[in-house]
N, CA, C and O atoms as a DFTB+ gen file, in Angstrom:
804 C
 N C O
     1  1       9.357      30.890      -4.824
     2  2       7.952      31.151      -4.829
     3  2       7.806      30.730      -3.516
     4  3       8.495      29.926      -2.890
     5  1       6.461      31.604      -3.036
     6  2       6.022      31.356      -1.741
     7  2       5.446      29.991      -1.608
     8  3       5.013      29.337      -2.557
     9  1       5.472      29.587      -0.312
    10  2       4.215      28.710       0.176
    11  2       3.310      28.986       0.928
    12  3       3.445      29.974       1.650
    13  1       2.136      28.219       0.990
    14  2       1.123      28.218       1.593
    15  2       1.451      28.735       2.972
    16  3       0.869      29.730       3.405
    17  1       2.429      28.048       3.728
    18  2       2.840      28.288       5.067
    19  2       3.082      29.349       5.623
    20  3       2.812      29.860       6.710
    21  1       3.928      29.767       4.251
    22  2       4.832      31.364       4.831
    23  2       3.214      32.373       4.920
    24  3       3.301      33.456       5.497
    25  1       2.220      32.074       4.505
    26  2       1.009      33.094       4.611
    27  2       0.427      32.464       6.185
    28  3      -0.380      33.101       6.862
    29  1       0.717      31.774       6.403
    30  2      -0.012      31.255       7.846
    31  2      -0.545      32.245       9.259
    32  3      -1.570      32.363       9.930
    33  1       0.638      32.757       9.226
    34  2       0.702      33.978      10.203
    35  2      -0.245      35.240       9.957
    36  3      -0.847      35.874      10.824
    37  1      -0.242      35.426       8.795
    38  2      -1.421      36.349       8.116
    39  2      -2.133      35.921       8.033
    40  3      -2.774      36.350       8.992
    41  1      -3.278      34.624       7.129
    42  2      -4.351      34.147       7.986
    43  2      -4.849      34.107       9.153
    44  3      -6.043      34.401       9.221
    45  1      -4.146      33.748      10.413
    46  2      -4.096      33.078      11.572
    47  2      -4.666      34.444      12.534
    48  3      -5.567      34.391      13.372
    49  1      -3.852      35.669      12.140
    50  2      -4.345      36.494      12.543
    51  2      -6.034      37.230      12.411
    52  3      -6.470      38.278      12.887
    53  1      -6.551      36.407      11.748
    54  2      -8.363      37.031      10.827
    55  2      -8.467      35.369      11.201
    56  3      -9.313      35.323      12.094
    57  1      -8.119      34.358      10.998
    58  2      -8.760      32.988      11.409
    59  2      -8.452      32.147      11.785
    60  3      -8.360      31.139      11.084
    61  1      -8.128      32.162      13.152
    62  2      -7.052      31.358      14.399
    63  2      -6.923      30.198      13.589
    64  3      -5.965      30.254      12.819
    65  1      -7.634      29.123      13.536
    66  2      -7.513      27.753      13.553
    67  2      -7.058      27.348      12.040
    68  3      -6.591      26.244      11.759
    69  1      -7.272      28.453      11.069
    70  2      -6.952      28.264       9.829
    71  2      -5.050      27.794       9.802
    72  3      -4.418      26.839       9.351
    73  1      -4.751      28.853      10.426
    74  2      -3.150      28.960      10.256
    75  2      -2.626      27.393      10.475
    76  3      -1.871      27.043       9.567
    77  1      -2.762      26.819      11.048
    78  2      -2.185      24.696      11.564
    79  2      -2.552      24.295       9.901
    80  3      -1.770      23.662       9.191
    81  1      -4.057      24.856       9.393
    82  2      -3.608      23.956       7.890
    83  2      -3.523      23.912       6.973
    84  3      -3.879      23.188       6.043
    85  1      -2.589      25.400       7.264
    86  2      -2.002      25.900       6.017
    87  2      -0.968      25.525       5.933
    88  3      -0.424      25.182       4.883
    89  1      -0.136      25.508       7.846
    90  2       0.887      24.602       7.489
    91  2       1.345      23.201       7.647
    92  3       2.306      22.691       8.224
    93  1       0.303      22.719       6.914
    94  2       0.075      21.471       7.590
    95  2       0.606      20.391       5.929
    96  3       1.520      20.827       5.230
    97  1       0.097      19.450       5.660
    98  2       0.488      18.444       4.440
    99  2       0.383      19.575       3.230
   100  3      -0.337      20.570       3.151
   101  1       0.981      19.255       2.681
   102  2       1.207      19.867       1.236
   103  2      -0.422      19.752       0.397
   104  3      -0.887      20.789      -0.077
   105  1      -0.971      18.827       0.310
   106  2      -2.482      18.895      -0.437
   107  2      -3.286      19.432       0.366
   108  3      -4.229      20.053      -0.124
   109  1      -3.112      19.328       2.262
   110  2      -4.639      20.169       2.680
   111  2      -4.514      21.224       3.174
   112  3      -5.249      21.798       3.977
   113  1      -2.829      21.782       2.357
   114  2      -2.802      23.200       2.398
   115  2      -2.707      24.231       1.378
   116  3      -2.545      25.448       1.466
   117  1      -2.871      23.324       0.235
   118  2      -3.563      23.613      -1.001
   119  2      -4.601      23.727      -1.263
   120  3      -5.149      24.467      -2.079
   121  1      -5.049      22.864      -0.465
   122  2      -7.115      22.749      -1.137
   123  2      -7.198      23.777       0.155
   124  3      -6.972      24.887      -0.325
   125  1      -7.382      23.888       1.333
   126  2      -7.636      25.017       1.823
   127  2      -7.218      26.648       1.436
   128  3      -7.978      27.606       1.296
   129  1      -5.695      26.591       1.315
   130  2      -5.243      28.047       0.703
   131  2      -6.095      28.305      -0.846
   132  3      -6.449      29.451      -1.122
   133  1      -6.374      27.197      -1.772
   134  2      -7.342      27.835      -3.401
   135  2      -8.946      27.880      -2.148
   136  3      -9.550      28.938      -1.975
   137  1      -9.203      27.086      -1.717
   138  2     -10.936      27.919      -1.143
   139  2     -10.412      29.311      -0.884
   140  3     -10.731      30.137      -1.740
   141  1      -9.434      29.877       0.449
   142  2      -9.803      30.404       0.855
   143  2      -9.435      31.723      -0.455
   144  3      -9.898      32.856      -0.324
   145  1      -8.530      31.324      -1.693
   146  2      -8.172      32.148      -2.146
   147  2      -9.421      32.523      -3.318
   148  3      -9.389      33.671      -3.762
   149  1     -10.597      31.523      -3.866
   150  2     -11.510      31.633      -3.777
   151  2     -12.498      32.063      -3.565
   152  3     -13.361      32.300      -4.411
   153  1     -12.582      32.273      -2.257
   154  2     -12.960      32.740      -1.746
   155  2     -12.971      34.976      -1.530
   156  3     -13.908      35.761      -1.385
   157  1     -11.829      35.136      -1.598
   158  2     -11.052      36.750      -1.601
   159  2     -11.350      37.046      -3.388
   160  3     -11.462      38.117      -3.985
   161  1     -11.389      36.193      -3.695
   162  2     -11.205      36.594      -5.689
   163  2     -10.093      36.628      -6.090
   164  3      -9.882      37.425      -7.004
   165  1      -9.395      36.122      -5.783
   166  2      -7.896      36.243      -6.162
   167  2      -7.281      34.886      -6.935
   168  3      -7.937      33.846      -6.864
   169  1      -6.063      34.908      -7.648
   170  2      -5.271      33.834      -7.686
   171  2      -4.991      33.063      -6.877
   172  3      -4.561      33.482      -5.802
   173  1      -5.202      31.008      -7.213
   174  2      -4.998      30.520      -6.450
   175  2      -3.508      30.147      -5.486
   176  3      -3.280      29.020      -5.045
   177  1      -2.489      31.480      -5.262
   178  2      -1.299      31.849      -4.995
   179  2      -0.924      32.351      -3.628
   180  3      -1.162      33.547      -3.462
   181  1      -0.334      31.640      -2.502
   182  2       0.366      32.371      -1.367
   183  2       0.104      33.701      -1.518
   184  3      -0.752      34.408      -0.986
   185  1       1.284      34.042      -2.621
   186  2       1.500      35.636      -2.375
   187  2       0.291      36.615      -2.883
   188  3       0.050      37.788      -2.597
   189  1      -0.375      35.692      -3.745
   190  2      -1.420      36.701      -3.925
   191  2      -2.445      36.530      -2.830
   192  3      -2.079      37.344      -1.982
   193  1      -3.020      36.207      -2.589
   194  2      -3.885      36.216      -1.184
   195  2      -3.303      37.354       0.087
   196  3      -3.957      38.234       0.648
   197  1      -2.150      37.053       0.251
   198  2      -1.185      37.737       1.424
   199  2      -1.261      38.791       0.853
   200  3      -1.464      39.579       1.778
   201  1      -1.228      39.571      -0.408
   202  2      -1.067      40.809      -0.885
   203  2      -2.759      41.584      -0.598
   204  3      -2.983      42.721      -0.181
   205  1      -3.818      40.448      -1.012
   206  2      -5.121      41.121      -0.828
   207  2      -5.718      41.455       0.597
   208  3      -6.361      42.396       1.065
   209  1      -5.158      40.126       1.130
   210  2      -5.069      40.333       2.823
   211  2      -5.138      41.527       2.956
   212  3      -6.173      42.175       3.114
   213  1      -3.581      42.100       2.884
   214  2      -2.824      43.471       3.200
   215  2      -3.455      44.787       2.445
   216  3      -3.513      45.870       3.027
   217  1      -3.760      44.666       1.567
   218  2      -4.059      45.804       0.977
   219  2      -5.464      46.198       0.702
   220  3      -5.776      47.384       0.590
   221  1      -6.441      45.084       0.573
   222  2      -7.683      45.223       0.603
   223  2      -8.178      45.456       2.217
   224  3      -7.744      44.559       2.940
   225  1      -8.893      46.346       2.840
   226  2      -9.467      46.244       3.610
   227  2     -10.759      45.310       4.141
   228  3     -10.955      44.843       5.263
   229  1     -11.562      45.211       2.927
   230  2     -12.824      44.184       3.042
   231  2     -12.408      42.677       2.468
   232  3     -13.258      41.864       2.104
   233  1     -11.201      42.462       2.447
   234  2     -10.612      41.133       2.335
   235  2     -10.752      40.470       4.282
   236  3     -11.588      39.685       4.731
   237  1     -10.177      40.818       4.652
   238  2     -10.373      40.245       6.004
   239  2     -12.015      40.113       6.696
   240  3     -12.462      39.277       7.481
   241  1     -12.537      41.061       6.178
   242  2     -14.046      40.426       6.878
   243  2     -14.459      39.062       5.425
   244  3     -15.017      38.032       5.803
   245  1     -14.189      39.192       4.169
   246  2     -14.287      38.295       3.609
   247  2     -13.611      36.460       3.861
   248  3     -13.829      35.296       3.526
   249  1     -13.092      36.945       4.330
   250  2     -12.073      35.526       4.882
   251  2     -12.896      35.075       6.065
   252  3     -13.491      34.029       6.323
   253  1     -12.775      35.895       6.516
   254  2     -13.825      35.447       8.316
   255  2     -15.243      34.793       8.371
   256  3     -15.678      33.922       9.124
   257  1     -16.152      35.847       6.785
   258  2     -17.939      34.955       6.640
   259  2     -16.882      33.362       5.781
   260  3     -17.647      32.399       5.815
   261  1     -15.943      33.075       5.331
   262  2     -15.709      32.248       5.121
   263  2     -15.216      31.258       5.981
   264  3     -15.125      30.084       5.622
   265  1     -14.810      31.754       7.374
   266  2     -14.248      30.485       7.863
   267  2     -15.380      30.266       8.916
   268  3     -15.568      29.227       9.550
   269  1     -16.235      31.637       9.008
   270  2     -17.305      31.107       9.781
   271  2     -18.544      29.903       8.646
   272  3     -18.992      28.853       9.106
   273  1     -18.804      30.309       7.472
   274  2     -19.283      29.342       6.938
   275  2     -19.786      28.073       6.495
   276  3     -20.823      27.461       6.238
   277  1     -17.839      27.935       6.555
   278  2     -17.004      26.254       6.477
   279  2     -16.432      25.800       7.913
   280  3     -15.869      24.755       8.242
   281  1     -16.700      26.705       8.496
   282  2     -16.731      25.659      10.084
   283  2     -16.457      24.429      10.528
   284  3     -15.696      24.219      11.473
   285  1     -17.276      23.211       9.641
   286  2     -17.741      21.868      10.144
   287  2     -16.261      21.324       9.042
   288  3     -15.531      20.341       9.170
   289  1     -16.252      22.275       8.139
   290  2     -14.770      21.674       7.013
   291  2     -14.006      21.836       7.799
   292  3     -13.472      20.760       8.066
   293  1     -13.524      22.830       8.506
   294  2     -12.413      23.083       9.470
   295  2     -11.911      21.735       9.955
   296  3     -10.976      20.949       9.804
   297  1     -13.133      21.912      10.670
   298  2     -13.673      20.816      12.003
   299  2     -12.787      19.464      11.236
   300  3     -11.818      18.824      11.647
   301  1     -13.258      19.403      10.480
   302  2     -13.155      17.895       9.419
   303  2     -11.880      17.958       9.249
   304  3     -11.293      16.992       9.736
   305  1     -11.092      18.877       8.643
   306  2      -9.690      18.836       8.410
   307  2      -8.734      18.928       9.546
   308  3      -7.633      18.390       9.432
   309  1      -9.164      19.766      10.974
   310  2      -8.491      19.119      11.729
   311  2      -8.208      18.497      12.372
   312  3      -7.305      18.573      13.205
   313  1      -9.312      17.268      12.023
   314  2      -9.811      15.647      12.618
   315  2      -8.575      15.344      11.681
   316  3      -7.690      14.716      12.263
   317  1      -8.401      15.552      10.785
   318  2      -7.803      14.634      10.157
   319  2      -5.916      15.031      10.097
   320  3      -5.007      14.216       9.940
   321  1      -5.833      16.149      10.234
   322  2      -4.437      16.720      10.729
   323  2      -3.836      15.972      11.790
   324  3      -2.670      15.590      11.880
   325  1      -4.928      15.793      12.693
   326  2      -4.319      14.874      14.086
   327  2      -3.981      13.584      14.020
   328  3      -3.426      12.874      14.858
   329  1      -4.420      13.314      12.801
   330  2      -4.983      12.007      12.393
   331  2      -3.510      11.363      11.578
   332  3      -2.973      10.260      11.683
   333  1      -3.168      12.520      10.781
   334  2      -1.937      12.649      10.284
   335  2      -0.796      12.142      11.296
   336  3      -0.056      11.164      11.404
   337  1      -1.061      13.359      11.985
   338  2      -0.191      13.773      13.123
   339  2       0.109      12.268      13.989
   340  3       1.253      11.813      13.992
   341  1      -0.771      11.711      14.555
   342  2      -1.087      10.637      15.116
   343  2      -0.258       9.570      14.944
   344  3       0.497       9.057      15.770
   345  1      -0.545       9.145      13.308
   346  2      -0.146       8.353      12.653
   347  2       1.615       8.194      12.243
   348  3       2.236       7.182      11.919
   349  1       2.079       9.583      12.405
   350  2       3.322       9.449      12.290
   351  2       3.947       9.212      13.653
   352  3       4.865       8.410      13.824
   353  1       3.423       9.925      14.583
   354  2       4.050       9.316      16.255
   355  2       3.717       7.648      16.293
   356  3       4.684       6.986      16.671
   357  1       2.882       7.115      16.065
   358  2       2.801       5.576      15.938
   359  2       3.668       5.213      15.341
   360  3       4.160       4.257      15.941
   361  1       4.443       5.524      14.011
   362  2       4.885       4.581      12.989
   363  2       6.877       5.288      13.805
   364  3       7.975       4.942      13.369
   365  1       6.685       5.992      14.656
   366  2       8.223       6.655      15.310
   367  2       8.439       5.607      16.086
   368  3       9.558       5.104      16.185
   369  1       7.343       5.146      16.749
   370  2       7.295       4.574      18.153
   371  2       7.719       3.153      17.699
   372  3       8.791       2.626      17.994
   373  1       6.815       2.646      17.003
   374  2       6.900       1.487      16.348
   375  2       8.438       1.338      15.948
   376  3       9.193       0.441      16.323
   377  1       8.715       2.317      15.180
   378  2      10.714       2.164      14.531
   379  2      10.968       2.034      15.898
   380  3      11.010       0.837      16.184
   381  1      11.213       2.985      17.171
   382  2      11.936       2.984      18.127
   383  2      11.679       1.462      19.040
   384  3      12.558       1.078      19.811
   385  1      10.400       0.677      18.856
   386  2      10.156      -0.811      19.713
   387  2      10.800      -1.905      18.833
   388  3      11.182      -2.982      19.292
   389  1      10.895      -1.541      17.500
   390  2      11.317      -2.356      16.659
   391  2      13.142      -2.671      16.894
   392  3      13.745      -3.735      17.028
   393  1      13.580      -1.395      16.870
   394  2      15.344      -1.122      17.289
   395  2      15.371      -1.510      18.745
   396  3      16.372      -2.195      18.954
   397  1      14.864      -1.384      19.504
   398  2      14.899      -1.909      20.664
   399  2      15.021      -3.229      20.763
   400  3      15.839      -4.006      21.258
   401  1      13.558      -3.339      19.909
   402  2      13.913      -5.431      19.729
   403  2      15.211      -6.157      18.998
   404  3      15.922      -7.040      19.478
   405  1      15.245      -5.944      18.558
   406  2      16.328      -5.707      17.502
   407  2      17.714      -5.903      17.892
   408  3      18.359      -6.832      17.404
   409  1      18.166      -5.185      18.643
   410  2      19.398      -4.275      19.055
   411  2      19.331      -4.803      21.086
   412  3      20.323      -5.334      21.587
   413  1      18.665      -4.660      21.528
   414  2      18.260      -4.814      22.922
   415  2      19.803      -5.759      23.577
   416  3      20.377      -5.306      24.568
   417  1      20.209      -6.773      23.039
   418  2      21.161      -7.367      23.507
   419  2      22.317      -6.759      23.252
   420  3      23.323      -6.764      23.962
   421  1      22.104      -6.070      21.897
   422  2      24.092      -5.403      21.706
   423  2      24.654      -4.987      22.631
   424  3      24.010      -4.372      23.481
   425  1      25.781      -5.148      22.748
   426  2      26.522      -4.039      23.455
   427  2      26.663      -2.749      23.182
   428  3      26.857      -1.892      24.044
   429  1      26.529      -2.434      21.377
   430  2      27.193      -1.076      21.343
   431  2      25.521       0.140      21.377
   432  3      25.617       1.348      21.590
   433  1      24.325      -0.494      21.149
   434  2      23.401       0.857      21.967
   435  2      23.953       1.202      23.297
   436  3      24.134       2.411      23.441
   437  1      24.299       0.384      24.403
   438  2      24.457       1.061      26.000
   439  2      25.700       1.229      25.831
   440  3      26.025       1.722      26.911
   441  1      26.898       1.137      25.033
   442  2      28.247       2.120      25.122
   443  2      27.871       2.953      24.066
   444  3      28.513       3.986      24.256
   445  1      27.214       3.082      23.095
   446  2      26.819       4.303      22.562
   447  2      26.584       5.544      23.457
   448  3      27.116       6.647      23.339
   449  1      25.793       5.189      24.258
   450  2      24.773       6.349      24.612
   451  2      25.808       6.968      25.807
   452  3      25.936       8.160      26.087
   453  1      26.674       5.551      26.577
   454  2      27.302       5.954      27.516
   455  2      28.465       7.161      27.289
   456  3      28.949       8.053      27.986
   457  1      28.609       6.726      26.076
   458  2      29.609       7.647      25.025
   459  2      29.263       9.365      24.709
   460  3      29.868      10.426      24.854
   461  1      27.708       8.855      24.114
   462  2      27.581      10.700      23.914
   463  2      27.134      11.260      25.503
   464  3      27.333      12.458      25.704
   465  1      26.450      10.318      26.805
   466  2      26.414      11.322      27.725
   467  2      27.638      12.042      28.226
   468  3      27.816      13.131      28.771
   469  1      28.608      10.808      27.759
   470  2      30.424      11.829      28.753
   471  2      30.561      12.726      27.811
   472  3      30.882      13.742      28.428
   473  1      30.506      13.033      26.451
   474  2      30.614      13.548      25.761
   475  2      29.650      14.932      25.870
   476  3      30.217      15.995      25.620
   477  1      28.623      14.956      26.131
   478  2      27.802      16.472      26.506
   479  2      28.196      16.658      27.889
   480  3      28.135      17.884      27.974
   481  1      28.565      16.234      29.036
   482  2      29.019      16.636      30.412
   483  2      30.765      17.110      29.650
   484  3      31.313      17.919      30.398
   485  1      31.385      16.865      28.762
   486  2      32.601      17.104      28.664
   487  2      32.703      18.546      27.618
   488  3      33.575      19.410      27.526
   489  1      31.413      18.354      26.915
   490  2      31.140      19.515      25.494
   491  2      30.836      20.586      26.820
   492  3      31.565      21.562      26.998
   493  1      29.817      20.317      27.609
   494  2      29.094      21.477      28.210
   495  2      30.506      21.939      29.713
   496  3      30.717      23.129      29.947
   497  1      31.012      21.209      30.244
   498  2      32.287      21.538      31.071
   499  2      33.195      22.809      30.124
   500  3      33.065      24.020      30.305
   501  1      33.906      22.302      29.332
   502  2      34.712      22.925      27.942
   503  2      33.864      24.446      27.464
   504  3      34.257      25.610      27.390
   505  1      32.823      23.930      27.255
   506  2      31.925      25.495      27.016
   507  2      32.233      26.327      28.024
   508  3      32.707      27.463      28.060
   509  1      31.905      25.612      28.776
   510  2      31.394      26.930      30.481
   511  2      33.372      27.402      31.011
   512  3      33.643      28.300      31.808
   513  1      34.410      26.524      30.312
   514  2      35.059      27.187      31.098
   515  2      36.253      27.409      30.196
   516  3      37.124      27.963      30.866
   517  1      36.585      27.239      29.164
   518  2      37.320      27.427      27.969
   519  2      36.431      28.724      27.084
   520  3      35.255      28.645      26.729
   521  1      37.448      30.005      26.841
   522  2      36.986      30.684      25.568
   523  2      37.058      30.139      24.152
   524  3      38.136      29.763      23.692
   525  1      35.936      30.087      23.454
   526  2      35.807      29.733      21.626
   527  2      36.000      30.741      20.903
   528  3      35.337      31.738      20.615
   529  1      37.467      30.169      20.528
   530  2      37.810      31.163      19.207
   531  2      36.837      31.553      18.340
   532  3      35.842      31.036      17.832
   533  1      37.477      32.769      18.303
   534  2      36.031      33.254      17.178
   535  2      35.745      33.035      15.846
   536  3      34.620      32.979      15.348
   537  1      36.878      32.904      15.253
   538  2      36.465      32.264      13.770
   539  2      36.260      30.968      13.890
   540  3      36.149      30.288      12.869
   541  1      36.136      30.134      15.722
   542  2      35.447      28.569      15.107
   543  2      34.252      28.741      16.100
   544  3      34.232      27.862      16.962
   545  1      33.481      29.455      16.164
   546  2      32.502      29.287      16.829
   547  2      31.376      28.319      16.070
   548  3      30.702      27.522      16.723
   549  1      31.256      28.448      14.800
   550  2      30.295      28.190      13.861
   551  2      30.472      26.981      13.904
   552  3      29.420      26.364      14.075
   553  1      31.442      26.314      13.815
   554  2      31.953      24.910      13.956
   555  2      31.876      24.585      14.936
   556  3      31.376      23.461      14.968
   557  1      32.168      25.057      16.105
   558  2      32.101      24.196      17.580
   559  2      30.829      23.959      17.843
   560  3      30.515      22.817      18.179
   561  1      29.670      25.159      17.729
   562  2      28.276      25.607      17.871
   563  2      27.406      24.353      17.130
   564  3      26.526      23.674      17.659
   565  1      27.934      24.250      15.712
   566  2      27.644      23.224      14.919
   567  2      27.597      21.900      15.333
   568  3      26.576      21.265      15.072
   569  1      28.713      21.240      16.062
   570  2      29.062      20.031      16.137
   571  2      28.659      19.943      17.411
   572  3      28.404      18.754      17.601
   573  1      28.453      20.600      18.447
   574  2      27.481      20.744      19.839
   575  2      26.471      20.353      19.797
   576  3      26.218      19.441      20.585
   577  1      25.356      20.840      18.852
   578  2      24.230      20.496      18.236
   579  2      23.993      19.685      17.629
   580  3      22.861      19.487      17.189
   581  1      24.769      19.117      17.460
   582  2      24.872      17.643      16.735
   583  2      25.118      16.287      17.518
   584  3      24.581      15.204      17.283
   585  1      26.047      16.586      18.498
   586  2      26.289      16.029      19.857
   587  2      24.890      16.019      20.473
   588  3      24.169      15.026      20.569
   589  1      24.642      17.103      20.824
   590  2      23.668      16.892      22.264
   591  2      22.282      16.549      20.873
   592  3      22.071      15.343      20.992
   593  1      21.680      16.903      20.124
   594  2      20.922      15.821      19.381
   595  2      20.770      14.137      19.293
   596  3      19.860      13.436      19.736
   597  1      22.163      13.690      18.458
   598  2      22.824      12.113      18.919
   599  2      22.486      11.938      20.188
   600  3      22.153      10.771      20.396
   601  1      22.406      13.018      21.657
   602  2      22.127      11.997      22.789
   603  2      20.650      12.202      23.090
   604  3      20.235      11.333      23.857
   605  1      19.758      13.061      22.731
   606  2      18.583      13.189      22.841
   607  2      18.042      12.030      22.190
   608  3      17.256      11.300      22.796
   609  1      18.371      11.812      21.087
   610  2      18.122      10.399      20.412
   611  2      17.952       9.397      20.835
   612  3      16.923       8.726      20.753
   613  1      19.606       8.960      21.707
   614  2      19.892       7.710      22.348
   615  2      18.844       7.729      23.858
   616  3      18.345       6.756      24.424
   617  1      18.758       9.028      24.183
   618  2      17.748       8.827      25.231
   619  2      16.790       8.586      25.259
   620  3      16.481       7.910      26.240
   621  1      15.456       8.992      24.095
   622  2      14.829       8.664      23.298
   623  2      14.309       6.881      23.554
   624  3      13.390       6.282      24.113
   625  1      15.913       6.455      22.514
   626  2      15.866       4.804      22.281
   627  2      15.906       4.075      23.468
   628  3      15.702       2.884      23.231
   629  1      16.149       4.392      25.062
   630  2      15.807       4.005      26.112
   631  2      14.537       4.401      26.618
   632  3      13.551       3.666      26.674
   633  1      14.598       5.675      27.010
   634  2      13.242       6.084      27.766
   635  2      12.486       6.162      26.901
   636  3      11.539       6.525      27.600
   637  1      12.016       6.122      25.761
   638  2      10.684       6.655      24.941
   639  2       9.862       6.015      24.824
   640  3      10.086       4.961      24.229
   641  1       8.511       6.272      25.301
   642  2       7.159       5.600      25.770
   643  2       6.017       6.306      24.537
   644  3       6.235       7.037      23.570
   645  1       5.121       5.882      24.926
   646  2       3.953       6.198      24.148
   647  2       2.732       7.208      24.596
   648  3       1.548       7.346      24.288
   649  1       3.651       7.828      25.478
   650  2       2.945       8.992      26.097
   651  2       2.459       9.801      24.769
   652  3       1.302      10.089      24.464
   653  1       3.210       9.981      24.328
   654  2       3.098      11.049      23.097
   655  2       1.848      10.872      21.994
   656  3       1.055      11.684      21.519
   657  1       2.042       9.437      21.810
   658  2       0.576       9.113      21.565
   659  2      -0.082       9.084      21.585
   660  3      -0.909       9.187      20.679
   661  1      -0.275       8.795      23.448
   662  2      -1.765       8.773      23.950
   663  2      -2.321      10.273      23.829
   664  3      -3.490      10.484      23.507
   665  1      -1.537      11.156      24.069
   666  2      -1.733      12.465      23.838
   667  2      -2.657      13.012      23.088
   668  3      -3.622      13.712      23.396
   669  1      -2.115      12.471      21.643
   670  2      -2.243      12.710      20.709
   671  2      -3.613      11.826      20.223
   672  3      -4.389      12.468      19.516
   673  1      -4.010      10.358      20.542
   674  2      -5.008      10.248      20.862
   675  2      -6.223      10.881      21.677
   676  3      -7.373      10.863      21.238
   677  1      -5.941      11.327      22.652
   678  2      -6.762      11.980      23.291
   679  2      -7.478      13.058      22.927
   680  3      -8.648      13.428      23.026
   681  1      -6.293      13.534      22.402
   682  2      -6.843      14.997      21.604
   683  2      -7.375      14.892      20.634
   684  3      -7.932      15.924      20.260
   685  1      -7.511      13.622      19.691
   686  2      -8.259      13.219      18.394
   687  2      -9.401      13.088      18.795
   688  3     -10.308      13.599      18.139
   689  1      -9.641      12.479      19.799
   690  2     -11.346      11.804      20.753
   691  2     -12.046      12.907      21.353
   692  3     -13.185      12.830      21.814
   693  1     -11.292      13.981      21.330
   694  2     -12.008      14.972      21.828
   695  2     -12.788      15.995      20.813
   696  3     -13.854      16.606      20.733
   697  1     -11.558      15.787      20.080
   698  2     -12.148      16.659      18.490
   699  2     -13.700      15.479      17.494
   700  3     -14.598      15.980      16.817
   701  1     -13.547      14.246      17.707
   702  2     -14.331      13.897      16.802
   703  2     -15.458      13.738      17.782
   704  3     -16.548      13.295      17.419
   705  1     -15.140      14.192      19.351
   706  2     -16.145      13.899      19.996
   707  2     -17.128      14.733      19.988
   708  3     -18.238      14.403      20.408
   709  1     -16.863      15.955      19.503
   710  2     -17.644      17.437      19.398
   711  2     -17.792      18.118      20.210
   712  3     -18.908      18.600      20.400
   713  1     -16.509      18.490      21.170
   714  2     -16.069      18.894      22.191
   715  2     -14.951      20.433      21.097
   716  3     -14.785      21.528      21.635
   717  1     -14.725      20.319      20.532
   718  2     -14.885      21.465      19.711
   719  2     -15.597      21.690      18.352
   720  3     -14.881      22.073      17.427
   721  1     -17.050      21.482      18.092
   722  2     -17.586      21.222      17.356
   723  2     -17.990      22.987      16.827
   724  3     -17.148      23.875      16.955
   725  1     -19.020      23.184      16.396
   726  2     -19.290      24.289      15.082
   727  2     -19.380      25.251      16.722
   728  3     -18.607      26.201      16.852
   729  1     -20.128      24.982      17.599
   730  2     -20.451      26.184      18.560
   731  2     -18.988      26.236      19.233
   732  3     -19.149      26.822      20.304
   733  1     -18.099      26.005      19.134
   734  2     -16.418      26.001      19.917
   735  2     -16.220      27.267      19.446
   736  3     -15.735      28.008      20.301
   737  1     -16.414      27.746      18.445
   738  2     -15.120      29.127      17.580
   739  2     -13.981      28.300      16.716
   740  3     -12.930      28.808      16.325
   741  1     -14.434      26.754      16.460
   742  2     -13.181      25.759      15.664
   743  2     -12.947      26.768      14.234
   744  3     -12.430      26.172      13.290
   745  1     -13.258      28.108      14.032
   746  2     -12.722      28.686      12.937
   747  2     -11.809      30.053      13.347
   748  3     -11.262      30.815      12.550
   749  1     -11.807      30.128      14.668
   750  2     -10.829      30.648      15.381
   751  2     -11.378      32.358      15.323
   752  3     -12.390      32.690      14.706
   753  1     -10.844      32.948      15.788
   754  2     -11.197      34.770      16.124
   755  2     -12.158      34.851      15.142
   756  3     -13.141      35.534      15.430
   757  1     -12.127      34.266      13.922
   758  2     -12.673      34.935      12.749
   759  2     -14.306      34.966      12.802
   760  3     -15.031      35.648      12.078
   761  1     -14.811      33.842      14.089
   762  2     -16.104      33.454      13.935
   763  2     -17.001      34.467      14.803
   764  3     -18.223      34.459      14.948
   765  1     -15.991      35.382      15.365
   766  2     -16.701      36.442      16.362
   767  2     -17.035      37.052      15.670
   768  3     -18.214      37.402      15.605
   769  1     -15.840      37.540      14.623
   770  2     -15.565      38.666      13.657
   771  2     -17.017      38.775      12.542
   772  3     -17.492      39.826      12.113
   773  1     -17.526      37.338      12.246
   774  2     -18.404      36.613      11.379
   775  2     -19.646      37.308      11.821
   776  3     -20.215      38.167      11.147
   777  1     -20.126      36.787      13.274
   778  2     -21.238      37.161      13.777
   779  2     -21.332      38.760      13.580
   780  3     -22.481      39.144      13.365
   781  1     -20.695      39.407      13.600
   782  2     -20.768      40.904      13.288
   783  2     -20.754      40.809      11.725
   784  3     -21.945      41.114      11.778
   785  1     -20.605      40.722      10.867
   786  2     -20.769      40.580       9.671
   787  2     -21.939      39.770       8.997
   788  3     -22.209      39.742       7.796
   789  1     -22.443      39.251       9.817
   790  2     -23.713      38.397       9.302
   791  2     -24.894      39.820       9.392
   792  3     -25.760      40.165       8.589
   793  1     -24.450      40.460      10.821
   794  2     -25.312      41.304      11.535
   795  2     -25.826      42.200      10.835
   796  3     -26.966      42.606      10.613
   797  1     -24.143      42.610      10.315
   798  2     -24.220      44.127       8.961
   799  2     -25.117      43.817       7.775
   800  3     -25.713      44.690       7.145
   801  1     -25.186      42.267       7.460
   802  2     -25.803      42.069       6.245
   803  2     -26.968      41.697       6.511
   804  3     -27.758      41.445       5.602
């Protein structure tokens, strides 16, 4: 069974700012998707909405009209999405800070980071200098990915900062401050087309 995020690309080509909402948390995506389905007159299922958009030329205009009429609701939904992302970032940073405070004096984090750094260097040299056996490529690349991911996590442990959180907070303040309000095309490209729809009617 398809999910709302599976049709985000199709919807986004007609109403740009709706796509992130369909790719967001399940509850928010279901709410926006259900409203789109109602506007199009289809069942509240992703596959039904996508089929309607692809097969019915009038469906695109209906979607654009809905995005134009509900632009303030979409703006509020984007604010909520940014708040959730900010909270997730702050929780991650808090977890890193807690780990630093708990294990900062222990010998293992530092040595483990150095070991991972050596492994990444050795892995890079080996991949550049030695041929990878055809039958082992998937295993080698999988292990390489795991090692690099662990090394990046270790780097984040030591060098991570609140910059990401600050950037998300700044973006959220811009949204709530009205810089992306109803006159800025919050409903994406669909807003401009919706003006044509209104004039036609």
